[in-house]
């Protein structure tokens, strides 16, 4: 099953459950407090997911590794490499 | 054909070529190059250094796609310096693409492991012994270098200065005077946008594809030879989406993947490489993988 198919199945399942519960199609008598929460749940989840995404990406940007030591090490190795290769007959 | 054999019987296809003791591991590095006249000697020197210091049996296969800047001449000099058993030149007439470059290189590879990497100094060979260690540790089919986990990371430099100094193609470390160096890799606003895009893209990729690897677009990897052959057969995309597809297909085929944090020189770190076009093509590739795997 492709990832797309998995997502569609998952969404269909959750969506139909939600629809069934909110429209009372299953004949269940839910207390009104439950219904009040259930009805806007998809919207809440969407917004929460968006916030989570932004937060996670923002965090990862802020804590991203900028490897300065590696940069310096590379530069000195390059000098070494050019010297050694010239010694061995390399014409740059 | 060798690749067909590999798909039928991965173990049996590991025939012992001449001149190699059975059971001894040999690592073939595939280096596709295009206009890397400046960087090629440096990357080869670093590779030789890393391998020799760790006592690893290796060969470096340079696949040049008819570079007009004299890369081939430089490659020939390297072959003379290090020997044609260590440096193999397998050039092609013109720029033909990465997947075919790997196939072409693998035909001549006598190693049982293949390392793919970029020839422009964005990948540092010092990580290769770590890849090898990791591979042995977990008996992984693939080891992938990741910029996004552990102490992996990126460093870049002021592209603007490079362009003014070097002309159209910013080549890494075109040294002249001692202060011909890159500036402090300070994250300025421009870089933040690039970084945000890069992290954002990775985040979406992880959510949609759940690939089991933290860096999908990376191209610094170690593969068992037969695994790489099998994967290339199956992959249809181009460019970095090709690298993504390799990992996704690998998971489909239940290959095991290990990860090693690497530091990565992003030559175009400051540039708007992630312009509208790039973003669109990335999303297209991602959605294609999403819908077909």
Coordinates of N, CA and C in Angstrom, one line a residue, chain B residues 16-184:
Chain B
X16 N 34.6 -13.2 -6.6 CA 35.9 -12.7 -6.2 C 36.7 -12.3 -7.5
X17 N 36.9 -11.0 -7.7 CA 37.7 -10.7 -8.9 C 39.1 -11.0 -8.6
X18 N 39.9 -10.9 -9.7 CA 41.3 -11.3 -9.6 C 42.0 -10.3 -8.6
X19 N 43.1 -10.8 -8.0 CA 43.9 -9.9 -7.2 C 43.3 -9.5 -5.9
X20 N 42.2 -10.1 -5.5 CA 41.7 -9.8 -4.2 C 41.5 -11.0 -3.4
X21 N 42.1 -11.1 -2.2 CA 41.9 -12.3 -1.3 C 40.5 -12.4 -1.0
X22 N 40.0 -13.6 -0.9 CA 38.6 -13.8 -0.5 C 38.4 -13.3 0.9
X23 N 37.2 -12.8 1.2 CA 36.8 -12.3 2.5 C 37.4 -10.9 2.9
X24 N 38.4 -10.4 2.1 CA 38.9 -9.1 2.4 C 38.0 -8.0 1.8
X25 N 37.6 -7.1 2.6 CA 36.7 -6.1 2.1 C 37.4 -5.0 1.3
X26 N 36.8 -4.6 0.2 CA 37.4 -3.5 -0.6 C 36.3 -2.5 -0.9
X27 N 36.7 -1.2 -0.8 CA 35.8 -0.2 -0.9 C 36.0 0.6 -2.1
X28 N 35.1 0.7 -3.0 CA 35.2 1.5 -4.3 C 34.5 2.8 -4.1
X29 N 35.2 3.9 -4.3 CA 34.5 5.2 -4.2 C 34.2 5.6 -5.6
X30 N 32.9 6.0 -5.8 CA 32.5 6.5 -7.1 C 32.5 8.0 -7.1
X31 N 33.2 8.6 -7.9 CA 33.3 10.1 -8.0 C 32.9 10.6 -9.3
X32 N 31.6 10.9 -9.5 CA 31.2 11.5 -10.7 C 31.7 13.0 -10.7
X33 N 32.3 13.4 -11.8 CA 32.8 14.8 -11.7 C 32.3 15.6 -13.0
X34 N 32.1 16.9 -12.7 CA 31.9 17.8 -13.9 C 32.4 19.1 -13.5
X35 N 33.5 19.5 -14.2 CA 34.1 20.8 -13.9 C 34.6 20.8 -12.4
X36 N 35.4 19.9 -12.0 CA 35.9 19.9 -10.7 C 37.4 19.9 -10.7
X37 N 38.0 20.7 -11.6 CA 39.4 20.8 -11.8 C 40.1 21.2 -10.5
X38 N 39.5 22.1 -9.8 CA 40.1 22.6 -8.6 C 40.0 21.6 -7.4
X39 N 38.8 21.0 -7.3 CA 38.6 20.2 -6.1 C 39.0 18.8 -6.2
X40 N 39.1 18.3 -7.5 CA 39.4 16.9 -7.6 C 40.7 16.4 -6.9
X41 N 41.8 17.2 -7.1 CA 43.1 16.7 -6.5 C 42.9 16.7 -4.9
X42 N 42.2 17.7 -4.4 CA 42.0 17.8 -3.0 C 41.2 16.7 -2.4
X43 N 40.1 16.4 -3.1 CA 39.3 15.3 -2.6 C 40.0 14.0 -2.7
X44 N 40.8 13.8 -3.8 CA 41.5 12.5 -3.9 C 42.6 12.4 -2.8
X45 N 43.3 13.5 -2.6 CA 44.3 13.5 -1.5 C 43.7 13.2 -0.2
X46 N 42.5 13.8 0.1 CA 41.8 13.5 1.4 C 41.4 12.0 1.5
X47 N 40.9 11.5 0.4 CA 40.5 10.1 0.4 C 41.7 9.2 0.6
X48 N 42.7 9.4 -0.1 CA 43.9 8.6 0.1 C 44.4 8.7 1.5
X49 N 44.4 9.9 2.1 CA 44.8 10.0 3.5 C 44.0 9.3 4.4
X50 N 42.7 9.4 4.3 CA 41.7 8.7 5.2 C 41.9 7.2 5.1
X51 N 41.9 6.7 3.9 CA 42.0 5.3 3.7 C 43.4 4.7 4.2
X52 N 44.4 5.4 3.8 CA 45.8 4.9 4.2 C 45.9 4.9 5.7
X53 N 45.5 6.0 6.3 CA 45.6 6.1 7.8 C 44.8 5.0 8.5
X54 N 43.7 4.5 7.9 CA 43.0 3.5 8.5 C 43.2 2.1 8.0
X55 N 44.2 2.0 7.1 CA 44.6 0.7 6.5 C 43.4 0.0 5.8
X56 N 42.6 0.8 5.1 CA 41.5 0.2 4.4 C 41.9 0.0 2.9
X57 N 41.4 -1.1 2.4 CA 41.6 -1.4 1.0 C 40.6 -0.7 0.1
X58 N 41.1 0.1 -0.9 CA 40.2 1.0 -1.6 C 40.6 1.1 -3.0
X59 N 39.7 1.7 -3.8 CA 40.0 2.2 -5.1 C 39.0 3.4 -5.3
X60 N 39.5 4.4 -6.2 CA 38.7 5.6 -6.4 C 38.4 5.6 -7.9
X61 N 37.1 5.6 -8.3 CA 36.8 5.6 -9.7 C 36.2 6.9 -10.1
X62 N 36.9 7.6 -11.0 CA 36.6 9.0 -11.3 C 35.8 8.9 -12.7
X63 N 34.6 9.3 -12.6 CA 33.7 9.3 -13.8 C 33.5 10.7 -14.3
X64 N 34.3 11.1 -15.2 CA 34.2 12.5 -15.6 C 33.3 12.6 -16.9
X65 N 32.4 13.5 -16.9 CA 31.5 13.6 -18.0 C 31.9 14.7 -19.0
X66 N 33.1 14.5 -19.5 CA 33.6 15.4 -20.6 C 33.7 16.8 -20.1
X67 N 34.2 17.1 -18.9 CA 34.3 18.4 -18.4 C 35.2 19.3 -19.3
X68 N 34.7 20.5 -19.6 CA 35.5 21.4 -20.5 C 36.7 22.1 -19.8
X69 N 36.7 22.0 -18.4 CA 37.7 22.8 -17.7 C 39.0 22.1 -17.5
X70 N 39.2 20.9 -18.0 CA 40.5 20.2 -17.8 C 40.5 19.3 -16.6
X71 N 39.3 18.9 -16.1 CA 39.3 17.9 -15.0 C 40.0 16.6 -15.4
X72 N 39.8 16.2 -16.6 CA 40.4 15.0 -17.1 C 41.9 15.0 -17.0
X73 N 42.5 16.1 -17.3 CA 43.9 16.2 -17.3 C 44.4 16.0 -15.8
X74 N 43.7 16.7 -14.9 CA 44.0 16.6 -13.5 C 43.9 15.2 -13.0
X75 N 42.8 14.5 -13.5 CA 42.6 13.1 -13.1 C 43.7 12.2 -13.6
X76 N 44.2 12.5 -14.8 CA 45.3 11.7 -15.3 C 46.6 11.9 -14.5
X77 N 46.8 13.1 -14.0 CA 48.0 13.3 -13.2 C 47.9 12.6 -11.9
X78 N 46.7 12.6 -11.3 CA 46.4 11.8 -10.1 C 46.7 10.4 -10.2
X79 N 46.3 9.9 -11.4 CA 46.5 8.4 -11.7 C 48.0 8.1 -11.7
X80 N 48.8 9.0 -12.3 CA 50.2 8.8 -12.3 C 50.8 8.9 -10.9
X81 N 50.3 9.8 -10.1 CA 50.8 9.9 -8.7 C 50.5 8.7 -7.8
X82 N 49.3 8.3 -7.9 CA 48.8 7.3 -6.9 C 48.7 5.9 -7.5
X83 N 48.9 5.8 -8.8 CA 48.8 4.4 -9.4 C 47.5 4.1 -9.9
X84 N 47.5 3.4 -11.1 CA 46.2 3.1 -11.7 C 45.5 1.9 -11.1
X85 N 46.0 1.4 -10.0 CA 45.2 0.4 -9.3 C 44.4 1.0 -8.2
X86 N 44.8 2.3 -7.9 CA 44.0 3.0 -6.9 C 43.1 4.0 -7.5
X87 N 43.6 4.7 -8.6 CA 42.8 5.7 -9.2 C 42.4 5.1 -10.6
X88 N 41.1 4.9 -10.8 CA 40.6 4.4 -12.0 C 39.8 5.5 -12.8
X89 N 40.3 5.7 -14.0 CA 39.6 6.8 -14.8 C 38.6 6.1 -15.7
X90 N 37.4 6.5 -15.6 CA 36.4 5.9 -16.5 C 35.5 7.0 -17.0
X91 N 36.0 7.8 -17.9 CA 35.2 9.0 -18.3 C 34.1 8.7 -19.3
X92 N 33.3 9.7 -19.5 CA 32.2 9.6 -20.5 C 32.3 10.8 -21.4
X93 N 31.6 10.7 -22.5 CA 31.7 11.8 -23.5 C 31.0 13.1 -23.0
X94 N 29.8 13.0 -22.4 CA 29.2 14.2 -22.1 C 28.3 14.0 -20.8
X95 N 27.8 15.1 -20.3 CA 27.1 15.0 -19.0 C 25.8 14.1 -19.2
X96 N 25.8 13.0 -18.5 CA 24.8 12.1 -18.7 C 23.9 11.8 -17.5
X97 N 24.2 12.3 -16.4 CA 23.3 12.1 -15.2 C 23.9 11.1 -14.2
X98 N 23.4 11.3 -13.0 CA 24.1 10.6 -11.9 C 23.8 9.1 -11.8
X99 N 22.6 8.7 -12.1 CA 22.3 7.3 -12.0 C 23.1 6.5 -13.0
X100 N 23.2 7.0 -14.2 CA 24.0 6.3 -15.2 C 25.5 6.3 -14.8
X101 N 25.9 7.4 -14.2 CA 27.3 7.5 -13.8 C 27.6 6.4 -12.7
X102 N 26.7 6.2 -11.8 CA 26.9 5.1 -10.8 C 27.0 3.7 -11.5
X103 N 26.0 3.5 -12.5 CA 26.0 2.2 -13.2 C 27.3 2.0 -13.9
X104 N 27.8 3.1 -14.6 CA 29.0 3.0 -15.3 C 30.2 2.7 -14.4
X105 N 30.2 3.4 -13.3 CA 31.3 3.2 -12.3 C 31.3 1.8 -11.7
X106 N 30.1 1.3 -11.4 CA 30.0 0.0 -10.8 C 30.5 -1.1 -11.7
X107 N 30.3 -0.9 -13.0 CA 30.8 -2.0 -13.9 C 32.3 -2.2 -13.7
X108 N 33.0 -1.2 -13.3 CA 34.5 -1.3 -13.2 C 34.9 -1.4 -11.8
X109 N 34.0 -1.5 -10.9 CA 34.4 -1.5 -9.4 C 34.7 -2.9 -9.0
X110 N 35.8 -3.1 -8.4 CA 36.2 -4.4 -7.9 C 36.0 -4.6 -6.4
X111 N 35.4 -3.5 -5.8 CA 35.2 -3.6 -4.4 C 33.9 -4.3 -4.1
X112 N 33.7 -4.7 -2.9 CA 32.4 -5.3 -2.5 C 31.5 -4.3 -1.8
X113 N 32.0 -3.1 -1.5 CA 31.3 -2.0 -1.0 C 31.5 -0.8 -1.9
X114 N 30.4 0.0 -2.1 CA 30.5 1.2 -2.9 C 30.3 2.4 -2.0
X115 N 31.1 3.4 -2.2 CA 30.9 4.7 -1.5 C 30.5 5.7 -2.5
X116 N 29.4 6.4 -2.4 CA 29.1 7.5 -3.3 C 29.2 8.8 -2.5
X117 N 29.7 9.8 -3.2 CA 29.9 11.1 -2.5 C 30.1 12.2 -3.6
X118 N 30.0 13.4 -3.2 CA 30.2 14.5 -4.1 C 31.7 14.8 -4.2
X119 N 32.1 15.3 -5.4 CA 33.5 15.5 -5.6 C 33.9 17.0 -5.3
X120 N 33.0 17.8 -4.8 CA 33.2 19.2 -4.6 C 33.6 19.6 -3.2
X121 N 34.1 18.7 -2.4 CA 34.5 18.9 -1.1 C 33.4 19.2 -0.1
X122 N 32.2 19.0 -0.5 CA 31.1 19.2 0.4 C 31.0 18.0 1.4
X123 N 31.5 16.8 0.9 CA 31.6 15.6 1.8 C 33.1 15.4 2.1
X124 N 33.4 15.2 3.4 CA 34.8 15.0 3.8 C 35.1 13.5 4.0
X125 N 36.1 13.0 3.4 CA 36.4 11.6 3.4 C 36.7 11.1 4.9
X126 N 37.0 12.0 5.8 CA 37.3 11.5 7.1 C 36.2 10.8 7.8
X127 N 35.0 10.9 7.2 CA 33.8 10.2 7.8 C 33.7 8.7 7.2
X128 N 34.5 8.5 6.2 CA 34.4 7.1 5.6 C 34.7 6.0 6.6
X129 N 35.9 6.1 7.3 CA 36.1 5.1 8.3 C 35.0 4.9 9.3
X130 N 34.3 6.0 9.6 CA 33.1 5.9 10.5 C 32.0 5.2 9.9
X131 N 31.8 5.4 8.6 CA 30.7 4.7 7.8 C 31.0 3.2 7.9
X132 N 32.3 2.9 7.7 CA 32.7 1.5 7.6 C 32.5 0.8 9.0
X133 N 32.9 1.5 10.0 CA 32.7 1.0 11.3 C 31.3 0.8 11.7
X134 N 30.4 1.7 11.3 CA 29.0 1.6 11.5 C 28.4 0.5 10.8
X135 N 28.9 0.3 9.6 CA 28.3 -0.8 8.7 C 28.6 -2.1 9.4
X136 N 29.9 -2.3 9.9 CA 30.2 -3.5 10.5 C 29.5 -3.8 11.8
X137 N 29.3 -2.7 12.5 CA 28.6 -2.7 13.8 C 27.2 -3.3 13.7
X138 N 26.5 -2.8 12.7 CA 25.1 -3.3 12.6 C 24.8 -4.2 11.4
X139 N 25.9 -4.5 10.7 CA 25.8 -5.3 9.5 C 24.7 -4.7 8.5
X140 N 24.8 -3.4 8.4 CA 23.9 -2.7 7.6 C 24.1 -2.8 6.1
X141 N 23.0 -2.8 5.3 CA 23.1 -2.8 3.9 C 23.6 -1.4 3.3
X142 N 23.1 -0.4 4.1 CA 23.4 1.0 3.6 C 23.8 1.8 4.9
X143 N 24.8 2.7 4.7 CA 25.1 3.6 5.8 C 25.0 5.0 5.1
X144 N 24.2 5.9 5.7 CA 23.9 7.2 5.1 C 24.5 8.3 6.0
X145 N 25.2 9.2 5.4 CA 25.6 10.4 6.2 C 24.5 11.3 6.4
X146 N 24.3 11.8 7.7 CA 23.2 12.7 7.9 C 23.6 14.0 8.5
X147 N 23.0 15.1 8.0 CA 23.3 16.4 8.5 C 22.4 16.8 9.6
X148 N 21.4 16.0 9.8 CA 20.3 16.4 10.7 C 20.2 15.7 12.0
X149 N 21.1 14.8 12.3 CA 21.1 14.1 13.5 C 22.5 14.2 14.2
X150 N 22.5 13.9 15.5 CA 23.7 13.9 16.3 C 24.4 15.2 16.1
X151 N 25.7 15.2 15.9 CA 26.4 16.4 15.7 C 26.7 16.7 14.2
X152 N 25.8 16.2 13.4 CA 25.8 16.5 12.0 C 25.5 17.9 11.8
X153 N 25.9 18.5 10.7 CA 25.6 19.9 10.5 C 26.1 20.4 9.1
X154 N 26.0 21.7 9.0 CA 26.4 22.3 7.7 C 27.2 23.5 8.0
X155 N 28.2 23.8 7.1 CA 28.8 25.1 7.2 C 28.9 25.7 5.8
X156 N 28.8 26.9 5.8 CA 28.8 27.6 4.4 C 29.6 28.9 4.5
X157 N 29.6 29.6 3.5 CA 30.3 30.9 3.5 C 29.6 31.9 2.7
X158 N 30.2 33.1 2.7 CA 29.7 34.2 2.0 C 29.8 34.1 0.5
X159 N 28.7 33.7 -0.1 CA 28.8 33.5 -1.5 C 29.1 34.7 -2.3
X160 N 28.6 35.8 -1.8 CA 28.8 37.1 -2.5 C 30.2 37.4 -2.7
X161 N 31.0 37.2 -1.6 CA 32.4 37.5 -1.7 C 33.1 36.5 -2.7
X162 N 32.6 35.3 -2.7 CA 33.2 34.3 -3.6 C 33.0 34.7 -5.0
X163 N 31.8 35.1 -5.3 CA 31.5 35.4 -6.7 C 32.3 36.6 -7.2
X164 N 32.5 37.6 -6.4 CA 33.2 38.7 -6.8 C 34.7 38.4 -7.0
X165 N 35.2 37.5 -6.2 CA 36.6 37.1 -6.3 C 36.8 36.2 -7.5
X166 N 36.0 35.2 -7.6 CA 36.3 34.1 -8.5 C 35.6 34.1 -9.8
X167 N 34.7 35.0 -10.0 CA 33.9 35.0 -11.3 C 32.7 34.1 -11.1
X168 N 32.2 33.6 -12.3 CA 30.9 33.0 -12.3 C 30.8 31.7 -11.5
X169 N 31.8 30.9 -11.5 CA 31.7 29.6 -10.7 C 32.4 29.7 -9.4
X170 N 31.7 29.8 -8.3 CA 32.4 29.8 -7.0 C 33.1 28.5 -6.8
X171 N 34.4 28.3 -6.9 CA 35.0 27.1 -6.6 C 35.5 27.1 -5.2
X172 N 35.4 26.0 -4.6 CA 35.8 26.0 -3.2 C 37.3 26.2 -3.0
X173 N 37.6 27.1 -2.1 CA 39.0 27.3 -1.7 C 40.0 27.5 -2.9
X174 N 39.7 28.4 -3.7 CA 40.6 28.7 -4.8 C 41.7 29.5 -4.2
X175 N 42.7 28.9 -3.5 CA 43.6 29.7 -2.7 C 44.6 30.5 -3.4
X176 N 44.8 31.6 -2.9 CA 45.8 32.5 -3.5 C 46.6 33.0 -2.3
X177 N 46.1 34.1 -1.7 CA 46.7 34.6 -0.5 C 46.1 34.0 0.7
X178 N 46.7 34.1 1.9 CA 46.2 33.4 3.1 C 44.8 33.9 3.5
X179 N 44.5 35.1 3.2 CA 43.2 35.5 3.7 C 42.2 35.4 2.5
X180 N 42.4 34.5 1.6 CA 41.5 34.2 0.6 C 40.5 33.1 1.1
X181 N 40.1 33.4 2.3 CA 39.3 32.3 3.0 C 37.8 32.7 3.1
X182 N 37.1 31.8 3.5 CA 35.6 32.1 3.6 C 35.4 32.9 4.9
X183 N 34.3 33.6 4.9 CA 34.0 34.4 6.1 C 33.4 33.6 7.1
X184 N 33.2 34.1 8.3 CA 32.5 33.4 9.3 C 31.2 32.9 8.9

